[in-house]
CSV table of C-alpha atoms in Angstrom, one decimal:
chain,number,residue,atom,x,y,z
A,780,UNK,CA,0.0,0.0,0.0
A,781,UNK,CA,1.2,3.5,-0.7
A,782,UNK,CA,1.1,6.2,2.0
A,783,UNK,CA,2.8,9.5,2.4
A,784,UNK,CA,6.5,9.0,2.0
A,785,UNK,CA,5.8,5.7,0.0
A,786,UNK,CA,8.2,4.3,-2.6
A,787,UNK,CA,7.1,5.3,-6.0
A,788,UNK,CA,10.1,3.7,-7.7
A,789,UNK,CA,8.9,0.2,-7.0
A,790,UNK,CA,5.8,0.9,-9.1
A,791,UNK,CA,7.0,3.1,-11.9
A,792,UNK,CA,10.7,2.5,-12.1
A,793,UNK,CA,13.5,5.0,-11.9
A,794,UNK,CA,12.5,6.8,-15.1
A,795,UNK,CA,9.0,8.0,-16.0
A,796,UNK,CA,9.8,8.0,-19.7
A,797,UNK,CA,6.6,8.5,-21.8
A,798,UNK,CA,4.3,7.7,-18.9
A,799,UNK,CA,1.8,10.1,-17.7
A,800,UNK,CA,-0.8,9.7,-14.9
A,801,UNK,CA,-4.1,11.5,-14.6
A,802,UNK,CA,-5.3,11.5,-11.0
A,803,UNK,CA,-8.5,12.8,-9.4
A,804,UNK,CA,-8.2,15.9,-7.2
A,805,UNK,CA,-8.6,14.5,-3.7
A,806,UNK,CA,-5.9,14.9,-1.1
A,807,UNK,CA,-2.4,16.2,-1.5
A,808,UNK,CA,0.4,13.7,-0.8
A,809,UNK,CA,4.2,13.9,-0.6
A,810,UNK,CA,6.0,11.0,-2.3
A,811,UNK,CA,9.6,10.2,-1.4
A,812,UNK,CA,12.3,8.6,-3.4
A,813,UNK,CA,14.0,5.4,-2.2
A,814,UNK,CA,16.7,7.5,-0.4
A,815,UNK,CA,14.0,9.4,1.5
A,816,UNK,CA,14.3,12.7,-0.5
A,817,UNK,CA,11.1,14.3,-1.8
A,818,UNK,CA,9.9,13.2,-5.2
A,819,UNK,CA,8.5,16.4,-6.8
A,820,UNK,CA,5.3,15.9,-8.8
A,821,UNK,CA,3.7,19.3,-8.8
A,822,UNK,CA,0.8,18.5,-11.1
A,823,UNK,CA,-0.2,15.2,-9.4
A,824,UNK,CA,-3.0,14.6,-6.9
A,825,UNK,CA,-3.1,11.4,-4.9
A,826,UNK,CA,-5.8,9.5,-3.0
A,827,UNK,CA,-4.5,8.0,0.2
A,828,UNK,CA,-6.5,5.1,1.6
A,829,UNK,CA,-5.0,3.2,4.5
A,830,UNK,CA,-5.3,-0.5,4.9
A,831,UNK,CA,-3.5,-3.4,6.5
A,832,UNK,CA,-2.3,-6.9,5.7
A,833,UNK,CA,-5.5,-8.4,6.9
A,834,UNK,CA,-8.1,-5.8,5.8
A,835,UNK,CA,-9.0,-5.0,2.2
A,836,UNK,CA,-7.4,-1.9,1.0
A,837,UNK,CA,-6.8,0.1,-2.2
A,838,UNK,CA,-3.8,2.3,-3.1
A,839,UNK,CA,-3.5,4.9,-5.8
A,840,UNK,CA,-6.3,5.9,-8.1
A,841,UNK,CA,-6.2,7.5,-11.5
A,842,UNK,CA,-5.8,6.8,-15.2
A,843,UNK,CA,-2.3,5.9,-16.5
A,844,UNK,CA,-1.4,6.9,-20.1
A,845,UNK,CA,1.3,4.5,-21.5
A,846,UNK,CA,2.5,2.7,-24.6
A,847,UNK,CA,1.0,-0.5,-26.1
A,848,UNK,CA,1.0,-2.5,-29.3
A,849,UNK,CA,-2.6,-2.3,-30.6
A,850,UNK,CA,-4.2,-4.7,-33.1
A,851,UNK,CA,-6.7,-2.6,-34.9
A,852,UNK,CA,-7.8,-5.3,-37.4
A,853,UNK,CA,-6.9,-8.9,-38.3
A,854,UNK,CA,-3.9,-9.9,-40.5
A,855,UNK,CA,-2.4,-6.5,-40.1
A,856,UNK,CA,0.8,-5.3,-38.3
A,857,UNK,CA,0.4,-4.0,-34.8
A,858,UNK,CA,0.8,-0.3,-34.2
A,859,UNK,CA,2.5,1.3,-31.2
A,860,UNK,CA,0.0,3.7,-29.6
A,861,UNK,CA,-0.5,5.7,-26.4
A,862,UNK,CA,-3.5,4.2,-24.5
A,863,UNK,CA,-5.3,5.0,-21.3
A,864,UNK,CA,-5.4,2.4,-18.5
A,865,UNK,CA,-8.1,2.8,-15.9
A,866,UNK,CA,-7.4,2.3,-12.2
A,867,UNK,CA,-8.3,-1.0,-10.6
A,868,UNK,CA,-11.8,-1.4,-9.2
A,869,UNK,CA,-13.0,-4.0,-6.6
A,870,UNK,CA,-10.8,-7.1,-6.5
A,871,UNK,CA,-8.6,-5.8,-9.3
A,872,UNK,CA,-4.9,-5.2,-9.6
A,873,UNK,CA,-3.1,-2.8,-12.0
A,874,UNK,CA,0.3,-4.2,-13.1
A,875,UNK,CA,3.3,-2.6,-14.7
A,876,UNK,CA,4.4,-5.2,-17.3
A,877,UNK,CA,8.2,-5.5,-17.4
A,878,UNK,CA,8.6,-8.3,-20.0
A,879,UNK,CA,6.4,-10.5,-22.2
A,880,UNK,CA,6.9,-13.4,-24.5
A,881,UNK,CA,5.4,-13.7,-27.9
A,882,UNK,CA,3.3,-16.9,-28.1
A,883,UNK,CA,1.9,-18.5,-31.3
A,884,UNK,CA,-1.6,-18.3,-29.7
A,885,UNK,CA,-1.3,-14.5,-30.1
A,886,UNK,CA,-0.8,-15.0,-33.8
A,887,UNK,CA,-3.7,-17.5,-34.0
A,888,UNK,CA,-6.1,-14.8,-32.8
A,889,UNK,CA,-4.5,-12.2,-34.9
A,890,UNK,CA,-4.5,-14.1,-38.2
A,891,UNK,CA,-6.5,-17.3,-38.0
A,892,UNK,CA,-9.3,-17.4,-35.5
A,893,UNK,CA,-12.9,-16.3,-36.1
A,894,UNK,CA,-12.2,-12.6,-35.4
A,895,UNK,CA,-15.7,-11.3,-35.2
A,896,UNK,CA,-15.9,-8.8,-32.4
A,897,UNK,CA,-12.3,-9.1,-31.3
A,898,UNK,CA,-10.9,-5.9,-32.7
A,899,UNK,CA,-9.4,-3.5,-31.8
A,900,UNK,CA,-7.5,-5.4,-29.1
A,901,UNK,CA,-4.2,-5.7,-27.2
A,902,UNK,CA,-2.8,-9.2,-27.5
A,903,UNK,CA,-0.2,-10.8,-25.2
A,904,UNK,CA,-0.7,-13.2,-22.3
A,905,UNK,CA,2.7,-14.5,-21.4
A,906,UNK,CA,4.1,-11.8,-19.2
A,907,UNK,CA,5.5,-10.7,-15.9
A,908,UNK,CA,5.5,-7.5,-14.0
A,909,UNK,CA,5.2,-5.5,-10.8
A,910,UNK,CA,2.0,-4.5,-9.0
A,911,UNK,CA,1.4,-0.8,-9.4
A,912,UNK,CA,-1.8,-0.4,-7.4
A,913,UNK,CA,-4.7,-2.5,-6.1
A,914,UNK,CA,-8.5,-1.9,-5.8
A,915,UNK,CA,-10.8,-2.5,-2.8
A,916,UNK,CA,-11.0,-6.0,-1.6
A,917,UNK,CA,-7.5,-7.1,-2.6
A,918,UNK,CA,-5.5,-8.5,0.3
A,919,UNK,CA,-3.1,-10.9,-1.5
A,920,UNK,CA,-1.2,-8.2,-3.4
A,921,UNK,CA,0.4,-4.9,-2.7
A,922,UNK,CA,2.4,-2.4,-4.8
A,923,UNK,CA,5.9,-3.7,-5.5
A,924,UNK,CA,5.0,-7.4,-5.6
A,925,UNK,CA,6.4,-9.3,-8.6
A,926,UNK,CA,3.6,-11.2,-10.4
A,927,UNK,CA,2.7,-13.3,-13.4
A,928,UNK,CA,-0.7,-12.9,-15.1
A,929,UNK,CA,-2.6,-16.2,-15.4
A,930,UNK,CA,-4.3,-17.7,-18.4
A,931,UNK,CA,-5.9,-20.2,-16.0
A,932,UNK,CA,-7.2,-18.4,-12.9
A,933,UNK,CA,-7.4,-19.9,-9.4
A,934,UNK,CA,-9.9,-18.5,-6.9
A,935,UNK,CA,-9.1,-21.3,-4.4
A,936,UNK,CA,-12.8,-21.3,-3.4
A,937,UNK,CA,-14.9,-23.1,-6.1
A,938,UNK,CA,-15.3,-26.8,-6.3
A,939,UNK,CA,-12.9,-27.0,-9.3
A,940,UNK,CA,-10.2,-25.2,-7.5
A,941,UNK,CA,-10.7,-27.5,-4.5
A,942,UNK,CA,-10.5,-30.6,-6.6
A,943,UNK,CA,-7.1,-32.2,-7.4
A,944,UNK,CA,-8.7,-33.6,-10.6
A,945,UNK,CA,-8.5,-30.3,-12.6
A,946,UNK,CA,-6.9,-26.9,-12.9
A,947,UNK,CA,-10.1,-25.2,-14.0
A,948,UNK,CA,-11.7,-22.5,-12.0
A,949,UNK,CA,-15.5,-22.0,-12.1
A,950,UNK,CA,-15.3,-18.4,-11.0
A,951,UNK,CA,-12.9,-17.6,-13.8
A,952,UNK,CA,-15.6,-18.5,-16.4
A,953,UNK,CA,-17.5,-15.4,-15.4
A,954,UNK,CA,-14.6,-13.1,-14.4
A,955,UNK,CA,-12.0,-14.0,-17.0
A,956,UNK,CA,-13.7,-16.1,-19.7
A,957,UNK,CA,-11.4,-18.2,-21.9
A,958,UNK,CA,-13.6,-17.1,-24.9
A,959,UNK,CA,-11.7,-13.9,-25.6
A,960,UNK,CA,-14.6,-12.4,-27.5
A,961,UNK,CA,-16.6,-12.5,-24.2
A,962,UNK,CA,-14.0,-10.9,-22.0
A,963,UNK,CA,-15.2,-8.5,-19.3
A,964,UNK,CA,-15.4,-4.8,-19.8
A,965,UNK,CA,-11.9,-3.6,-20.8
A,966,UNK,CA,-9.9,-1.2,-18.8
A,967,UNK,CA,-7.9,-0.1,-21.9
A,968,UNK,CA,-8.8,2.7,-24.2
A,969,UNK,CA,-7.2,4.2,-27.3
A,970,UNK,CA,-8.4,7.2,-29.4
A,971,UNK,CA,-11.8,7.0,-27.7
A,972,UNK,CA,-12.3,3.3,-28.4
A,973,UNK,CA,-12.3,0.4,-25.9
A,974,UNK,CA,-9.6,-2.2,-26.6
A,975,UNK,CA,-10.4,-5.9,-26.0
A,976,UNK,CA,-8.1,-7.3,-23.3
A,977,UNK,CA,-7.0,-10.6,-24.8
A,978,UNK,CA,-7.8,-13.4,-22.3
A,979,UNK,CA,-8.5,-10.6,-19.8
A,980,UNK,CA,-4.7,-9.9,-19.7
A,981,UNK,CA,-3.1,-7.9,-22.6
A,982,UNK,CA,0.7,-8.0,-21.8
A,983,UNK,CA,1.6,-6.0,-25.0
A,984,UNK,CA,0.9,-2.9,-22.9
A,985,UNK,CA,3.1,-1.2,-20.3
A,986,UNK,CA,0.2,-1.4,-17.9
A,987,UNK,CA,-2.8,-3.6,-17.6
A,988,UNK,CA,-5.6,-4.4,-15.1
A,989,UNK,CA,-6.5,-7.9,-14.0
A,990,UNK,CA,-8.8,-9.6,-11.5
A,991,UNK,CA,-6.9,-10.8,-8.5
A,992,UNK,CA,-7.8,-14.5,-9.2
A,993,UNK,CA,-5.8,-14.2,-12.5
A,994,UNK,CA,-2.5,-13.2,-11.0
A,995,UNK,CA,0.3,-15.2,-9.2
A,996,UNK,CA,2.7,-13.7,-6.7
A,997,UNK,CA,6.2,-14.9,-7.3
A,998,UNK,CA,9.7,-14.9,-5.7
A,999,UNK,CA,10.8,-11.2,-5.5
A,1000,UNK,CA,14.3,-12.3,-6.6
A,1001,UNK,CA,13.0,-13.8,-9.9
A,1002,UNK,CA,14.2,-12.2,-13.1
A,1003,UNK,CA,11.0,-11.0,-14.9
A,1004,UNK,CA,12.5,-11.1,-18.3
A,1005,UNK,CA,13.0,-14.9,-17.9
A,1006,UNK,CA,10.1,-16.1,-15.7
A,1007,UNK,CA,7.6,-14.3,-18.0
A,1008,UNK,CA,7.7,-17.4,-20.1
A,1009,UNK,CA,6.0,-19.4,-17.3
A,1010,UNK,CA,2.8,-17.4,-18.0
A,1011,UNK,CA,2.0,-19.8,-20.9
A,1012,UNK,CA,4.3,-21.9,-23.1
A,1013,UNK,CA,6.8,-23.5,-20.7
A,1014,UNK,CA,4.2,-24.4,-18.1
A,1015,UNK,CA,1.9,-25.7,-20.8
A,1016,UNK,CA,4.4,-28.1,-22.4
A,1017,UNK,CA,6.3,-29.1,-19.2
A,1018,UNK,CA,3.1,-29.8,-17.3
A,1019,UNK,CA,1.5,-31.7,-20.2
A,1020,UNK,CA,4.2,-34.3,-19.8
A,1021,UNK,CA,4.5,-34.3,-16.0
A,1022,UNK,CA,1.0,-33.6,-14.9
A,1023,UNK,CA,-1.3,-34.7,-17.7
A,1024,UNK,CA,0.5,-37.6,-19.4
A,1025,UNK,CA,2.2,-38.5,-16.2
A,1026,UNK,CA,5.3,-39.8,-18.0
A,1027,UNK,CA,7.0,-42.6,-16.0
A,1028,UNK,CA,10.7,-43.4,-15.6
A,1029,UNK,CA,12.3,-45.5,-18.4
A,1030,UNK,CA,9.4,-44.9,-20.8
A,1031,UNK,CA,9.4,-43.9,-24.4
A,1032,UNK,CA,7.9,-40.6,-25.6
A,1033,UNK,CA,7.2,-38.7,-28.8
A,1034,UNK,CA,6.8,-35.0,-29.0
A,1035,UNK,CA,5.2,-33.5,-32.1
A,1036,UNK,CA,6.2,-29.9,-32.8
A,1037,UNK,CA,9.3,-28.3,-31.5
A,1038,UNK,CA,8.2,-24.7,-30.7
A,1039,UNK,CA,8.5,-23.5,-27.2
A,1040,UNK,CA,5.6,-25.7,-26.0
A,1041,UNK,CA,7.0,-28.8,-27.6
A,1042,UNK,CA,10.6,-28.2,-26.3
A,1043,UNK,CA,9.1,-27.7,-22.8
A,1044,UNK,CA,7.3,-31.0,-23.3
A,1045,UNK,CA,10.6,-32.6,-24.2
A,1046,UNK,CA,12.1,-31.1,-21.0
A,1047,UNK,CA,9.2,-32.4,-19.0
A,1048,UNK,CA,9.6,-35.9,-20.4
A,1049,UNK,CA,13.3,-35.8,-19.4
A,1050,UNK,CA,12.4,-34.4,-16.0
A,1051,UNK,CA,10.0,-37.4,-15.5
A,1052,UNK,CA,12.7,-39.9,-16.3
A,1053,UNK,CA,11.9,-41.0,-19.9
A,1054,UNK,CA,14.7,-43.0,-21.4
A,1055,UNK,CA,13.8,-42.3,-25.0
A,1056,UNK,CA,12.4,-39.0,-26.3
A,1057,UNK,CA,11.6,-38.8,-30.0
A,1058,UNK,CA,11.4,-35.2,-31.3
A,1059,UNK,CA,9.2,-34.9,-34.4
A,1060,UNK,CA,9.2,-31.7,-36.6
A,1061,UNK,CA,9.5,-30.8,-40.3
A,1062,UNK,CA,12.0,-28.0,-39.3
A,1063,UNK,CA,15.3,-29.8,-38.8
A,1064,UNK,CA,17.0,-26.6,-37.6
A,1065,UNK,CA,15.2,-27.2,-34.3
A,1066,UNK,CA,16.7,-30.7,-33.6
A,1067,UNK,CA,19.9,-29.3,-31.9
A,1068,UNK,CA,17.7,-27.3,-29.5
A,1069,UNK,CA,15.6,-30.3,-28.8
A,1070,UNK,CA,18.7,-32.3,-28.0
A,1071,UNK,CA,19.7,-29.6,-25.5
A,1072,UNK,CA,16.4,-30.2,-23.7
A,1073,UNK,CA,16.7,-34.0,-23.6
A,1074,UNK,CA,15.5,-35.4,-27.0
A,1075,UNK,CA,17.3,-38.6,-27.9
A,1076,UNK,CA,15.9,-39.3,-31.4
A,1077,UNK,CA,14.8,-37.0,-34.2
A,1078,UNK,CA,12.3,-37.6,-37.0
A,1079,UNK,CA,11.4,-35.4,-40.0
A,1080,UNK,CA,8.1,-36.7,-41.4
A,1081,UNK,CA,9.1,-35.4,-44.9
A,1082,UNK,CA,12.0,-37.9,-44.9
A,1083,UNK,CA,9.6,-40.8,-45.0
A,1084,UNK,CA,7.0,-42.1,-47.5
A,1085,UNK,CA,4.8,-43.6,-44.9
A,1086,UNK,CA,2.6,-42.2,-42.1
A,1087,UNK,CA,4.6,-40.8,-39.2
A,1088,UNK,CA,2.6,-43.1,-36.8
A,1089,UNK,CA,3.9,-46.1,-38.7
A,1090,UNK,CA,7.5,-44.8,-38.6
A,1091,UNK,CA,7.3,-44.3,-34.9
A,1092,UNK,CA,5.7,-47.7,-34.4
A,1093,UNK,CA,8.5,-49.4,-36.3
A,1094,UNK,CA,11.1,-47.5,-34.3
A,1095,UNK,CA,9.6,-48.5,-30.9
A,1096,UNK,CA,8.4,-52.1,-31.4
A,1097,UNK,CA,4.7,-51.2,-31.5
A,1098,UNK,CA,4.4,-47.6,-30.5
A,1099,UNK,CA,5.5,-45.1,-27.8
A,1100,UNK,CA,4.2,-45.1,-24.3
A,1101,UNK,CA,3.4,-41.4,-24.4
A,1102,UNK,CA,2.9,-38.9,-27.2
A,1103,UNK,CA,2.3,-35.1,-27.0
A,1104,UNK,CA,0.9,-33.1,-29.9
A,1105,UNK,CA,2.2,-29.5,-29.5
A,1106,UNK,CA,1.2,-27.9,-32.8
A,1107,UNK,CA,-2.6,-27.5,-32.8
A,1108,UNK,CA,-3.2,-29.5,-36.0
A,1109,UNK,CA,-6.1,-32.0,-36.0
A,1110,UNK,CA,-4.5,-34.4,-38.4
A,1111,UNK,CA,-1.3,-34.4,-36.3
A,1112,UNK,CA,-3.4,-35.1,-33.1
A,1113,UNK,CA,-4.7,-38.3,-34.7
A,1114,UNK,CA,-1.2,-39.2,-35.9
A,1115,UNK,CA,0.0,-38.7,-32.3
A,1116,UNK,CA,-2.7,-41.0,-30.9
A,1117,UNK,CA,-2.0,-43.7,-33.5
A,1118,UNK,CA,1.7,-43.5,-32.6
A,1119,UNK,CA,1.0,-44.8,-29.1
A,1120,UNK,CA,1.2,-48.4,-28.3
A,1121,UNK,CA,-2.1,-50.4,-28.0
A,1122,UNK,CA,-2.9,-51.4,-24.4
A,1123,UNK,CA,-1.6,-48.5,-22.4
A,1124,UNK,CA,-0.4,-45.7,-24.7
A,1125,UNK,CA,-1.4,-42.2,-23.6
A,1126,UNK,CA,-1.6,-39.3,-26.1
A,1127,UNK,CA,-2.1,-35.7,-24.9
A,1128,UNK,CA,-3.5,-32.9,-27.1
A,1129,UNK,CA,-1.5,-29.7,-26.1
A,1130,UNK,CA,-1.6,-27.6,-29.2
A,1131,UNK,CA,-4.4,-25.0,-29.4
A,1132,UNK,CA,-7.0,-24.7,-32.1
A,1133,UNK,CA,-10.7,-24.2,-32.3
A,1134,UNK,CA,-11.1,-24.1,-36.1
A,1135,UNK,CA,-11.7,-27.8,-36.9
A,1136,UNK,CA,-13.2,-31.0,-35.4
A,1137,UNK,CA,-10.9,-34.0,-35.0
A,1138,UNK,CA,-11.7,-37.7,-35.3
A,1139,UNK,CA,-10.3,-41.2,-34.6
A,1140,UNK,CA,-11.4,-44.8,-35.0
A,1141,UNK,CA,-13.2,-46.2,-31.9
A,1142,UNK,CA,-10.8,-49.2,-31.9
A,1143,UNK,CA,-7.9,-46.8,-31.4
A,1144,UNK,CA,-9.3,-46.2,-27.9
A,1145,UNK,CA,-11.2,-49.5,-27.2
A,1146,UNK,CA,-7.8,-51.3,-27.4
A,1147,UNK,CA,-6.6,-49.4,-24.3
A,1148,UNK,CA,-5.1,-46.2,-25.5
A,1149,UNK,CA,-6.0,-43.0,-23.6
A,1150,UNK,CA,-6.6,-39.7,-25.4
A,1151,UNK,CA,-6.7,-36.5,-23.3
A,1152,UNK,CA,-6.4,-32.8,-23.5
A,1153,UNK,CA,-4.3,-30.3,-21.5
A,1154,UNK,CA,-4.6,-26.7,-20.7
A,1155,UNK,CA,-1.7,-24.8,-19.1
A,1156,UNK,CA,-0.1,-28.2,-18.4
A,1157,UNK,CA,-2.6,-29.1,-15.7
A,1158,UNK,CA,-1.1,-26.6,-13.4
A,1159,UNK,CA,-3.4,-24.7,-11.0
A,1160,UNK,CA,-2.6,-21.1,-11.8
A,1161,UNK,CA,-1.3,-19.5,-8.7
A,1162,UNK,CA,0.2,-22.5,-7.1
A,1163,UNK,CA,1.7,-24.0,-10.2
A,1164,UNK,CA,3.4,-20.8,-11.4
A,1165,UNK,CA,4.9,-20.1,-8.0
A,1166,UNK,CA,6.3,-23.6,-7.9
A,1167,UNK,CA,7.7,-23.4,-11.4
A,1168,UNK,CA,9.4,-20.1,-10.6
A,1169,UNK,CA,10.9,-21.8,-7.6
A,1170,UNK,CA,12.1,-24.7,-9.7
A,1171,UNK,CA,13.8,-22.3,-12.1
A,1172,UNK,CA,15.5,-20.5,-9.3
A,1173,UNK,CA,16.7,-23.8,-8.0
A,1174,UNK,CA,18.0,-24.7,-11.6
A,1175,UNK,CA,15.6,-27.6,-11.9
A,1176,UNK,CA,14.0,-26.4,-15.1
A,1177,UNK,CA,15.4,-24.3,-17.9
A,1178,UNK,CA,14.1,-20.9,-19.2
A,1179,UNK,CA,17.0,-19.0,-20.6
A,1180,UNK,CA,17.6,-21.6,-23.2
A,1181,UNK,CA,14.1,-21.0,-24.8
A,1182,UNK,CA,14.9,-17.3,-25.5
A,1183,UNK,CA,16.3,-16.8,-28.9
A,1184,UNK,CA,15.7,-13.0,-29.2
A,1185,UNK,CA,15.3,-10.0,-26.9
A,1186,UNK,CA,13.6,-6.9,-28.3
A,1187,UNK,CA,11.9,-3.7,-27.2
A,1188,UNK,CA,8.1,-3.6,-27.6
A,1189,UNK,CA,8.5,-1.3,-30.6
A,1190,UNK,CA,10.0,-4.2,-32.6
A,1191,UNK,CA,7.0,-6.5,-32.0
A,1192,UNK,CA,6.2,-6.8,-35.7
A,1193,UNK,CA,9.8,-8.0,-36.4
A,1194,UNK,CA,9.3,-10.6,-33.6
A,1195,UNK,CA,6.0,-11.8,-35.3
A,1196,UNK,CA,7.8,-12.3,-38.6
A,1197,UNK,CA,10.5,-14.3,-37.0
A,1198,UNK,CA,8.0,-16.6,-35.3
A,1199,UNK,CA,6.0,-17.1,-38.4
A,1200,UNK,CA,9.1,-18.1,-40.3
A,1201,UNK,CA,10.2,-20.6,-37.6
A,1202,UNK,CA,13.3,-18.5,-36.9
A,1203,UNK,CA,12.6,-18.0,-33.2
A,1204,UNK,CA,11.6,-20.1,-30.2
A,1205,UNK,CA,10.7,-17.3,-27.9
A,1206,UNK,CA,11.2,-13.6,-28.3
A,1207,UNK,CA,11.0,-11.6,-25.1
A,1208,UNK,CA,9.8,-8.1,-25.5
A,1209,UNK,CA,10.8,-5.6,-22.8
A,1210,UNK,CA,9.5,-2.1,-22.1
A,1211,UNK,CA,9.8,-1.3,-18.4
A,1212,UNK,CA,12.8,-1.5,-16.1
A,1213,UNK,CA,12.5,-3.9,-13.2
């Protein structure tokens, strides 16, 4: 919570840059720098509302004007704009985003999805930042906390959150719907138009506002330009292997698609003790990176004149124990299922798409195979992200190795081109100092 003499540098960084804040005229306040000297802001007005660690409290109020990458229409480059970010309301948190990854799901909704009603919007969902202010009713967070926005919320109160069988959250379906076109009222505005908050998050903006159930507090020592990747891709792939497939020691696995999610699945298979991990991709440039994460065999389907499921079956004496489809292609989903051994093989659908239906022969399952889906790697949002950050800090999982490019937000269209061409694994976009 901020009070007179509070530390503004934690929330806004040492340099204000292009940031401006419009605050209501309530009560004068003197804000100090970290060394205790006055921080002169003559045109600012500040509301001071005191709270405690156990009672709901809110901190600063007012509209922040900042920089963001706006998608005005589908299949077009993003444009860097100045936007207005509203203050947090009840149970909401305003976050200064420090770094964000570019995920292929962002491109899916920019270029491929049914885009009716989505634009204009601010994409981005794989980020990390620092709490700037909180609204009434928020007790879990305070300004200065390092946080990661969640694509899978966790209220800890609904029957889904209390069940060990799922990572879904019933409250999130109303507060932060997964259907991005039905997201709650946006807190972001540009040129007089409301901007859709993608997944209720929008990390391609210097500041954003989220419901407190869609935010995870993390280790204050964690580097935000690395752990931002845990907001989506790395947890998704790693958890699909460890939590959903439940890969066992000495097993044989196949991972289809070697983007960030697929490489994280390879890492998860190795972490779980698989003795043989077959990496499948048509881009052979990714094989060296897959080997770095634990892959033992490499297959390019274009090198064979037979179905990839048959190739893998012949390589493994009947099929792999576990397969993970990390592309989002319905034909590949079926191929991954058919690559599993009859009797006990488990195939997990990890790649995201909602454009097509998929199919399989009933006998593919009657014979004993299991076909399941995975969202966010089966991790419960708040708990899982905090644990994965701890695992990274303890050097039990890799993150740095996924990052092939670092760029400022202004270069986001260059990052998009690299991802579309298969020339990057993860580009981290940064636009606020930690």
